[in-house]
CSV table of C-alpha atoms and ligand atoms in Angstrom, one decimal:
chain,number,residue,atom,x,y,z
N,1,MET,CA,70.0,92.1,122.5
N,2,SER,CA,73.4,89.1,123.0
N,3,LYS,CA,75.2,89.7,125.9
N,4,SER,CA,78.1,91.3,124.0
N,5,CYS,CA,75.6,94.4,123.0
N,6,ASN,CA,74.5,94.7,126.7
N,7,ARG,CA,78.2,94.6,127.7
N,8,LEU,CA,78.4,97.6,125.5
N,9,LEU,CA,75.7,99.8,126.3
N,10,ILE,CA,77.5,100.2,129.7
N,11,PHE,CA,80.9,102.2,127.1
N,12,ALA,CA,79.3,102.8,124.5
N,13,GLY,CA,75.6,106.0,123.4
N,14,ILE,CA,72.2,103.7,123.0
N,15,LEU,CA,72.4,104.9,119.2
N,16,PHE,CA,76.1,103.4,118.5
N,17,VAL,CA,75.0,99.9,120.0
N,18,LEU,CA,71.2,99.9,118.7
N,19,GLN,CA,73.2,100.5,115.7
N,20,ALA,CA,75.6,97.8,116.0
N,21,CYS,CA,74.3,95.2,117.6
N,22,LYS,CA,70.7,95.4,115.5
N,23,THR,CA,69.9,91.6,114.1
N,24,THR,CA,68.1,89.6,112.4
N,25,ASP,CA,67.8,85.8,112.1
N,26,THR,CA,71.0,85.2,110.7
N,27,GLY,CA,73.3,87.9,113.6
N,28,ILE,CA,74.5,90.6,113.5
N,29,ILE,CA,74.3,92.6,110.8
N,30,SER,CA,76.6,95.2,111.1
N,31,TYR,CA,79.3,95.5,112.4
N,32,ASP,CA,81.9,97.9,110.8
N,33,PRO,CA,81.1,101.8,111.5
N,34,PRO,CA,77.4,102.4,113.0
N,35,GLY,CA,73.9,101.7,110.7
N,36,ARG,CA,76.5,99.6,108.4
N,37,THR,CA,74.3,97.2,106.7
N,38,THR,CA,74.4,95.7,103.5
N,39,LEU,CA,70.8,96.7,102.2
N,40,THR,CA,71.1,98.7,98.8
N,41,GLN,CA,72.1,102.0,100.5
N,42,PRO,CA,71.1,104.8,97.0
N,43,LEU,CA,74.4,106.4,95.7
N,44,ASP,CA,76.0,109.8,96.7
N,45,PRO,CA,74.4,112.1,93.1
N,46,HIS,CA,77.6,114.4,93.1
N,47,GLN,CA,80.1,111.6,93.0
N,48,ASN,CA,81.3,111.5,90.5
N,49,HIS,CA,79.5,113.0,87.2
N,50,ALA,CA,81.3,112.3,83.4
N,51,ARG,CA,82.4,115.4,82.3
N,52,THR,CA,85.3,117.8,80.9
N,53,ILE,CA,86.5,121.3,82.6
N,54,GLY,CA,87.9,123.7,81.2
N,55,VAL,CA,89.7,126.3,82.7
N,56,SER,CA,89.7,128.9,79.7
N,57,GLU,CA,92.0,131.9,81.0
N,58,THR,CA,94.4,129.7,81.3
N,59,GLY,CA,93.4,126.3,79.1
N,60,VAL,CA,93.7,123.9,81.4
N,61,TRP,CA,91.4,121.0,81.0
N,62,ALA,CA,90.6,117.9,83.0
N,63,SER,CA,88.4,115.2,82.6
N,64,ASN,CA,86.7,111.5,83.8
N,65,GLU,CA,85.2,110.3,80.9
N,66,PHE,CA,86.9,107.1,80.9
N,67,VAL,CA,86.5,104.1,82.3
N,68,ALA,CA,87.6,103.5,86.2
N,69,GLY,CA,87.8,107.6,86.2
N,70,ARG,CA,86.6,109.6,89.3
N,71,MET,CA,86.7,113.5,89.8
N,72,SER,CA,84.1,115.2,90.9
N,73,ASP,CA,85.0,118.6,90.2
N,74,PHE,CA,88.0,120.5,88.9
N,75,TYR,CA,88.6,124.3,89.7
N,76,ARG,CA,91.3,126.5,89.3
N,77,VAL,CA,91.6,127.8,92.2
N,78,ASP,CA,94.1,131.0,92.2
N,79,GLY,CA,97.7,131.2,90.0
N,80,ASP,CA,98.3,128.2,88.6
N,81,PHE,CA,96.6,125.9,92.0
N,82,TYR,CA,94.1,123.7,91.0
N,83,ARG,CA,91.8,122.0,92.4
N,84,VAL,CA,89.9,117.9,92.5
N,85,THR,CA,88.3,117.0,95.1
N,86,ILE,CA,87.2,113.2,94.9
N,87,ARG,CA,84.3,111.9,96.8
N,88,PRO,CA,83.5,108.5,97.1
N,89,GLU,CA,80.3,106.5,95.3
N,90,ASN,CA,78.8,106.7,99.3
N,91,ALA,CA,79.3,107.7,102.4
N,92,PRO,CA,80.5,105.9,105.8
N,93,ILE,CA,82.9,104.5,103.6
N,94,ASN,CA,86.5,102.5,104.4
N,95,TRP,CA,89.4,105.3,102.8
N,96,SER,CA,90.1,103.3,99.4
N,97,SER,CA,89.8,106.8,98.4
N,98,TRP,CA,90.5,106.0,94.6
N,99,TYR,CA,90.9,109.0,92.4
N,100,SER,CA,91.5,108.6,88.1
N,101,PHE,CA,91.8,112.1,85.2
N,102,LYS,CA,92.8,113.2,82.4
N,103,LEU,CA,94.7,116.8,82.7
N,104,TRP,CA,96.4,118.7,79.9
N,105,SER,CA,97.1,122.1,78.4
N,106,GLU,CA,96.8,124.0,75.6
N,107,THR,CA,100.8,125.0,75.6
N,108,GLU,CA,103.3,123.6,77.6
N,109,GLN,CA,102.7,125.0,81.7
N,110,THR,CA,103.9,123.5,85.2
N,111,ILE,CA,100.9,123.4,87.0
N,112,GLN,CA,100.1,122.3,90.7
N,113,VAL,CA,97.3,119.7,92.0
N,114,GLU,CA,95.3,119.7,95.1
N,115,LEU,CA,93.9,116.6,95.4
N,116,ALA,CA,91.1,117.4,98.3
N,117,TYR,CA,88.7,114.0,99.1
N,118,GLU,CA,85.8,114.4,100.4
N,119,ASN,CA,84.8,111.9,103.8
N,120,GLY,CA,87.7,109.9,102.9
N,121,PHE,CA,92.1,111.2,102.5
N,122,HIS,CA,94.2,110.1,100.8
N,123,ARG,CA,96.0,107.6,100.5
N,124,TYR,CA,97.3,106.0,97.1
N,125,ILE,CA,101.0,107.4,95.9
N,126,PRO,CA,99.8,109.4,92.4
N,127,LYS,CA,100.5,107.4,88.9
N,128,LEU,CA,100.8,108.6,85.7
N,129,SER,CA,100.7,107.7,82.3
N,130,VAL,CA,100.2,109.1,78.9
N,131,ASP,CA,98.6,106.0,76.9
N,132,GLY,CA,96.9,104.0,80.2
N,133,TYR,CA,99.3,101.4,80.1
N,134,ASN,CA,102.1,102.5,81.4
N,135,TRP,CA,102.3,103.3,84.9
N,136,THR,CA,104.9,105.5,86.7
N,137,ALA,CA,105.0,105.7,89.9
N,138,LEU,CA,105.1,109.2,91.3
N,139,ASP,CA,108.1,110.3,93.4
N,140,THR,CA,107.8,111.2,97.4
N,141,THR,CA,109.5,114.8,96.5
N,142,GLU,CA,107.3,115.3,93.6
N,143,PHE,CA,103.7,115.4,95.0
N,144,VAL,CA,103.2,116.9,98.6
N,145,HIS,CA,101.3,114.4,101.5
N,146,ASP,CA,99.5,116.4,104.1
N,147,ARG,CA,98.4,114.4,106.7
N,148,ASP,CA,96.6,117.2,109.0
N,149,ALA,CA,94.4,118.3,105.8
N,150,GLY,CA,94.2,114.6,103.9
N,151,THR,CA,94.8,116.3,100.4
N,152,ALA,CA,98.2,115.7,98.7
N,153,THR,CA,99.4,118.2,96.1
N,154,LEU,CA,101.3,117.6,93.0
N,155,THR,CA,103.5,119.6,90.7
N,156,LEU,CA,103.1,118.3,86.9
N,157,ASP,CA,104.2,119.5,83.7
N,158,VAL,CA,101.6,119.8,81.8
N,159,GLY,CA,100.9,120.4,78.1
N,160,PRO,CA,98.6,119.5,74.6
N,161,GLU,CA,99.3,115.4,75.3
N,162,LYS,CA,96.8,114.3,77.9
N,163,LEU,CA,98.3,113.0,81.0
N,164,PHE,CA,96.4,110.2,83.3
N,165,VAL,CA,96.4,110.6,87.0
N,166,SER,CA,95.4,107.5,89.3
N,167,ALA,CA,95.4,106.5,92.7
N,168,GLN,CA,96.9,102.8,91.4
N,169,GLU,CA,97.4,101.6,87.1
N,170,HIS,CA,94.0,100.7,85.6
N,171,PHE,CA,92.7,97.6,85.9
N,172,THR,CA,89.5,97.4,84.7
N,173,SER,CA,86.7,95.1,83.9
N,174,ASP,CA,87.9,94.5,79.7
N,175,ARG,CA,91.0,93.9,81.2
N,176,VAL,CA,89.2,90.9,83.3
N,177,TYR,CA,87.4,89.9,80.8
N,178,THR,CA,89.8,90.0,78.2
N,179,TRP,CA,92.5,87.5,80.9
N,180,ALA,CA,89.6,85.3,80.8
N,181,ASP,CA,88.6,84.9,78.0
N,182,SER,CA,91.9,83.8,76.8
N,183,ILE,CA,92.7,81.7,79.6
N,184,ALA,CA,88.9,79.5,78.4
N,185,THR,CA,90.6,78.6,75.1
N,186,LEU,CA,93.3,76.2,77.3
N,187,PRO,CA,91.5,72.9,76.7
N,188,TYR,CA,91.0,72.2,80.7
N,189,VAL,CA,90.0,75.8,81.5
N,190,GLU,CA,85.9,76.0,80.7
N,191,GLN,CA,84.6,79.4,81.6
N,192,SER,CA,80.9,79.8,82.3
N,193,VAL,CA,78.7,83.1,84.2
N,194,VAL,CA,77.2,82.7,88.0
N,195,GLY,CA,74.9,85.3,88.0
N,196,GLN,CA,74.7,89.4,86.5
N,197,SER,CA,75.8,92.6,88.6
N,198,HIS,CA,73.6,95.6,89.5
N,199,LEU,CA,74.1,97.1,85.8
N,200,GLY,CA,74.5,93.7,83.6
N,201,ARG,CA,78.2,92.7,83.6
N,202,ASP,CA,79.0,89.1,84.0
N,203,ILE,CA,80.0,87.5,87.0
N,204,ILE,CA,82.1,85.1,85.5
N,205,LYS,CA,83.3,82.1,86.9
N,206,LEU,CA,86.9,79.8,86.1
N,207,VAL,CA,87.2,76.3,86.6
N,208,VAL,CA,90.7,74.4,86.3
N,209,ASN,CA,90.3,70.7,86.0
N,210,ALA,CA,92.1,68.5,83.8
N,211,THR,CA,90.8,65.6,85.7
N,212,GLY,CA,87.4,65.1,84.1
N,213,ASN,CA,85.6,65.3,87.3
N,214,PRO,CA,83.3,68.4,88.3
N,215,ASP,CA,83.0,67.3,92.2
N,216,ALA,CA,87.2,66.9,92.0
N,217,PRO,CA,88.5,68.3,95.5
N,218,MET,CA,88.9,72.6,94.5
N,219,ILE,CA,90.8,75.3,95.6
N,220,ILE,CA,88.1,78.5,96.2
N,221,VAL,CA,89.4,81.4,95.0
N,222,THR,CA,87.1,84.7,94.6
N,223,GLY,CA,88.8,88.7,94.0
N,224,ARG,CA,88.6,92.0,93.1
N,225,GLN,CA,85.4,92.1,95.7
N,226,HIS,CA,87.1,95.9,96.5
N,227,PRO,CA,87.8,98.8,93.5
N,228,PRO,CA,90.9,100.2,94.1
N,229,GLU,CA,92.4,96.8,95.3
N,230,VAL,CA,94.4,96.7,92.1
N,231,PRO,CA,97.6,94.9,93.7
N,232,GLY,CA,95.0,91.9,94.9
N,233,ALA,CA,94.1,91.3,91.6
N,234,LEU,CA,97.7,91.2,89.5
N,235,GLY,CA,97.8,88.9,92.3
N,236,LEU,CA,94.7,86.8,91.2
N,237,GLU,CA,95.8,86.2,87.2
N,238,THR,CA,99.1,85.2,88.2
N,239,PHE,CA,98.1,83.1,91.3
N,240,MET,CA,95.6,81.7,88.4
N,241,ASN,CA,98.4,81.8,85.7
N,242,THR,CA,100.2,79.4,87.5
N,243,PHE,CA,97.6,77.1,87.5
N,244,THR,CA,97.1,76.8,84.4
N,245,GLY,CA,100.8,76.9,83.2
N,246,ASP,CA,103.3,74.3,82.4
N,247,GLU,CA,105.0,74.1,85.7
N,248,PRO,CA,105.2,70.5,86.6
N,249,GLU,CA,103.5,71.1,90.0
N,250,ALA,CA,100.5,72.2,88.0
N,251,VAL,CA,100.2,69.4,85.3
N,252,ALA,CA,99.9,66.9,88.5
N,253,PHE,CA,97.6,69.4,90.4
N,254,ARG,CA,94.8,69.2,87.1
N,255,ALA,CA,95.0,66.0,86.9
N,256,ARG,CA,94.4,65.6,89.9
N,257,TYR,CA,91.7,68.2,91.1
N,258,GLN,CA,90.4,71.5,90.7
N,259,VAL,CA,90.8,75.7,90.9
N,260,VAL,CA,87.1,76.9,90.9
N,261,ALA,CA,87.7,81.4,90.5
N,262,TYR,CA,85.2,84.0,90.6
N,263,PRO,CA,87.9,86.2,89.6
N,264,LEU,CA,85.9,89.6,88.9
N,265,LEU,CA,83.4,89.8,91.9
N,266,ASN,CA,82.2,94.1,91.9
N,267,PRO,CA,82.4,95.5,87.6
N,268,ASP,CA,80.9,97.6,88.2
N,269,GLY,CA,83.0,99.2,91.3
N,270,VAL,CA,85.3,98.8,89.2
N,271,ASP,CA,84.6,100.5,85.7
N,272,GLY,CA,83.0,103.0,87.8
N,273,GLY,CA,86.7,103.7,90.0
N,274,HIS,CA,84.4,103.4,93.0
N,275,TRP,CA,86.1,103.4,96.8
N,276,ARG,CA,84.7,100.1,97.6
N,277,HIS,CA,81.2,99.5,97.6
N,278,ASN,CA,79.4,97.7,94.7
N,279,PHE,CA,76.8,99.7,92.8
N,280,GLY,CA,74.3,99.0,95.3
N,281,GLY,CA,76.3,101.3,97.4
N,282,VAL,CA,77.5,98.0,99.9
N,283,ASP,CA,81.1,96.4,101.0
N,284,LEU,CA,80.5,93.6,99.1
N,285,ASN,CA,82.6,91.6,102.0
N,286,ARG,CA,80.2,91.9,103.8
N,287,ASP,CA,77.7,90.4,102.5
N,288,TRP,CA,78.7,87.1,103.4
N,289,ARG,CA,75.7,86.4,105.7
N,290,ASP,CA,72.6,88.8,105.1
N,291,PHE,CA,73.2,87.9,100.8
N,292,ASN,CA,71.8,91.7,100.2
N,293,GLN,CA,73.6,92.0,96.7
N,294,PRO,CA,73.8,89.8,94.1
N,295,GLU,CA,77.1,89.7,93.0
N,296,THR,CA,77.4,87.9,96.5
N,297,ARG,CA,74.6,85.9,96.3
N,298,ALA,CA,75.4,85.0,92.8
N,299,VAL,CA,78.3,83.3,93.9
N,300,ALA,CA,77.4,81.6,96.6
N,301,ASP,CA,74.5,80.4,95.3
N,302,ASP,CA,77.3,78.9,92.4
N,303,LEU,CA,79.5,77.2,95.3
N,304,LEU,CA,76.2,75.5,96.9
N,305,THR,CA,75.4,73.9,94.4
N,306,TYR,CA,79.3,72.6,94.8
N,307,LYS,CA,78.0,71.7,98.2
N,308,GLU,CA,75.5,69.8,98.2
N,309,ARG,CA,77.3,67.6,94.7
N,310,GLY,CA,79.4,66.7,98.0
N,311,VAL,CA,83.1,68.6,97.1
N,312,PHE,CA,85.5,69.0,99.2
N,313,ALA,CA,87.3,71.7,99.3
N,314,LEU,CA,90.5,71.8,100.0
N,315,TYR,CA,91.6,76.0,100.3
N,316,GLY,CA,90.0,79.3,100.0
N,317,LEU,CA,92.0,82.2,99.0
N,318,ASP,CA,89.9,85.7,98.9
N,319,PHE,CA,92.2,88.5,96.8
N,320,HIS,CA,92.8,92.1,98.1
N,321,SER,CA,95.0,95.0,98.8
N,322,THR,CA,95.6,97.0,102.2
N,323,ILE,CA,98.6,98.9,103.2
N,324,HIS,CA,101.5,96.2,103.2
N,325,ASP,CA,101.7,92.8,102.4
N,326,VAL,CA,100.2,90.2,104.8
N,327,PHE,CA,97.8,87.0,105.2
N,328,TYR,CA,94.6,87.6,107.1
N,329,THR,CA,94.7,84.4,107.8
N,330,MET,CA,92.6,82.2,110.4
N,331,ASN,CA,93.3,81.7,113.6
N,332,LYS,CA,94.8,78.1,114.9
N,333,ASP,CA,92.4,76.9,117.3
N,334,ILE,CA,89.8,76.3,114.7
N,335,PRO,CA,89.2,72.9,113.0
N,336,THR,CA,89.1,72.3,109.6
N,337,ASN,CA,89.3,69.7,107.3
N,338,ILE,CA,93.0,69.6,106.4
N,339,PRO,CA,94.6,70.6,110.0
N,340,GLY,CA,97.5,72.7,109.8
N,341,LEU,CA,97.6,73.0,105.8
N,342,THR,CA,97.5,76.7,106.6
N,343,ASP,CA,101.4,76.8,108.3
N,344,ARG,CA,102.6,74.4,106.0
N,345,TRP,CA,101.3,76.3,102.6
N,346,LEU,CA,103.2,80.4,104.4
N,347,GLU,CA,106.4,78.0,105.1
N,348,GLY,CA,106.4,75.6,101.3
N,349,ILE,CA,106.2,80.2,99.8
N,350,ASN,CA,109.9,80.9,102.3
N,351,THR,CA,110.9,77.7,100.4
N,352,ILE,CA,110.7,78.7,96.9
N,353,LEU,CA,111.4,82.7,98.5
N,354,PRO,CA,113.1,83.0,100.8
N,355,ASP,CA,114.0,86.3,101.6
N,356,TYR,CA,110.1,87.3,101.9
N,357,GLU,CA,108.9,88.1,104.5
N,358,ILE,CA,105.8,86.5,105.7
N,359,ARG,CA,103.8,88.6,107.7
N,360,GLU,CA,100.7,86.2,108.8
N,361,GLU,CA,98.1,87.7,111.1
N,362,PRO,CA,94.8,85.2,112.1
N,363,PHE,CA,92.2,86.5,112.7
N,364,GLY,CA,88.8,84.6,114.6
N,365,VAL,CA,86.1,83.0,111.9
N,366,ALA,CA,82.6,85.3,112.8
N,367,SER,CA,83.1,87.9,110.4
N,368,PRO,CA,80.9,88.4,107.4
N,369,VAL,CA,84.0,88.7,104.6
N,370,ALA,CA,83.8,85.7,102.0
N,371,LYS,CA,86.6,84.0,103.7
N,372,ASN,CA,84.6,82.9,106.2
N,373,TRP,CA,81.5,81.8,104.4
N,374,LYS,CA,84.0,79.2,102.8
N,375,TYR,CA,85.6,78.1,106.3
N,376,HIS,CA,81.2,78.0,107.7
N,377,THR,CA,80.4,76.6,104.0
N,378,PHE,CA,83.1,73.3,104.0
N,379,ASN,CA,85.0,73.7,107.0
N,380,ASN,CA,88.5,74.5,104.8
N,381,ASN,CA,91.7,77.0,105.5
N,382,GLY,CA,91.3,80.3,104.2
N,383,VAL,CA,93.3,83.3,104.0
N,384,THR,CA,91.7,86.6,102.6
N,385,TYR,CA,95.5,87.1,100.9
N,386,GLU,CA,96.5,91.4,101.2
N,387,VAL,CA,99.0,92.4,98.8
N,388,GLY,CA,100.4,95.8,99.5
N,389,ASP,CA,99.1,99.2,97.8
N,390,ASN,CA,102.6,100.0,97.2
N,391,THR,CA,104.6,95.9,96.6
N,392,PRO,CA,106.6,95.9,93.5
N,393,ARG,CA,104.6,95.1,90.6
N,394,GLU,CA,107.6,92.7,90.3
N,395,LEU,CA,108.0,91.0,94.2
N,396,VAL,CA,103.6,91.3,93.0
N,397,ARG,CA,103.5,88.6,90.7
N,398,ASP,CA,106.8,86.6,92.4
N,399,VAL,CA,104.9,86.5,95.4
N,400,ALA,CA,101.8,85.1,93.7
N,401,ARG,CA,102.7,82.6,91.8
N,402,ALA,CA,105.2,81.1,94.9
N,403,SER,CA,102.0,80.6,96.8
N,404,ALA,CA,100.7,78.5,94.1
N,405,ILE,CA,103.5,76.7,94.2
N,406,SER,CA,103.4,76.5,97.4
N,407,LEU,CA,99.4,75.5,97.9
N,408,MET,CA,99.9,72.6,95.0
N,409,ARG,CA,102.8,71.1,97.1
N,410,GLU,CA,101.3,70.4,100.0
N,411,VAL,CA,98.0,69.5,98.4
N,412,LEU,CA,99.7,67.2,96.4
N,413,LYS,CA,101.3,66.0,99.6
N,414,LEU,CA,98.0,65.5,100.8
N,415,GLU,CA,97.5,62.9,98.0
N,416,GLN,CA,96.9,59.7,100.5
N,417,ALA,CA,95.6,61.3,103.3
N,418,ALA,CA,92.8,63.8,102.1
N,419,PRO,CA,89.6,62.0,102.0
N,420,GLY,CA,88.4,62.8,98.0
N,421,ASN,CA,84.6,63.8,98.7
P,1,ZN,ZN1,90.0,94.5,100.5
């Protein structure tokens, strides 16, 4: 047991310490909640049965029978008051409490619906949609968030038209695959499959490269390890679209460098309406040391072929969402292959968007997350690019576009300085 773990013994219970400090040859395998590992865990068998439930006395119906749906139970409490219970795929789990269900009624009526969570609390502002494409976030006056109970209660007008109620707008694997197919029609974009998820969905790679050299210096992009983090997915899409677009920076960048992107690491979790984990019941962004999961392993194995060929990594980005926009960067004293690039990149974003307030929180590189594995493998600067849950989607796109342009500008300035390979 390490020195820091021994020190912990003084302060914490023996069980916690034994679990938190359990080590393998590769180091600490569980540092989140006690007992956390990335070995495959069973999913809760009652988490999310696909079903449509009707209340015969009132003619109100609810269903989770669609991609990314999540509703564990639905029943009438009394009068016009109903409850939807929502369970995570398994626990313990960070409370990124995704829910998504359809609601309708045989007659027009106003009902109250309580969102009640097991192993979590209310987090996401409810979004409504009739078609699954156009979404409206509820106004804070249109629902009651009981922070002590961890519930939210919505007042809704329902009728025969089915109404989606969802934690965020839908951004399913199909949307990502369709988008990838569309940009892969460009002559300088190549799509391939690097592996399969637990349930056999493709883990795809997009390479943007007009150099003719598969070993050109690269920017590494990863995304959607965590299913509910839709704003991060939107940011990644815009970021990539900027690299494939017509801006002069993009044209110049593609002629010298490449982007290697894995936009959808957790397709099973996305389509299964998971809160955080993959179908192996694991937080993929804690598996970048032990690689117990097929999705992380596939991406890392593919990137290691670049490492073996001596490809230079210019920057690493991993797209996520949290309560507000924040760039989780690396501590400034950590030596990297391009000193100071992060600072110049962030300043460049502000040059493009002077009113946008950049929030940066640097960290060390010890934890087993994607950003740190890229650093340990390639010695590159990197960021966990967090988009706020409620950041207006137009701003998400503006910042992602500015991030891409600024990064291209800074890399192009390095032309003489950076070693080619
Ligand atoms: Zn995340």
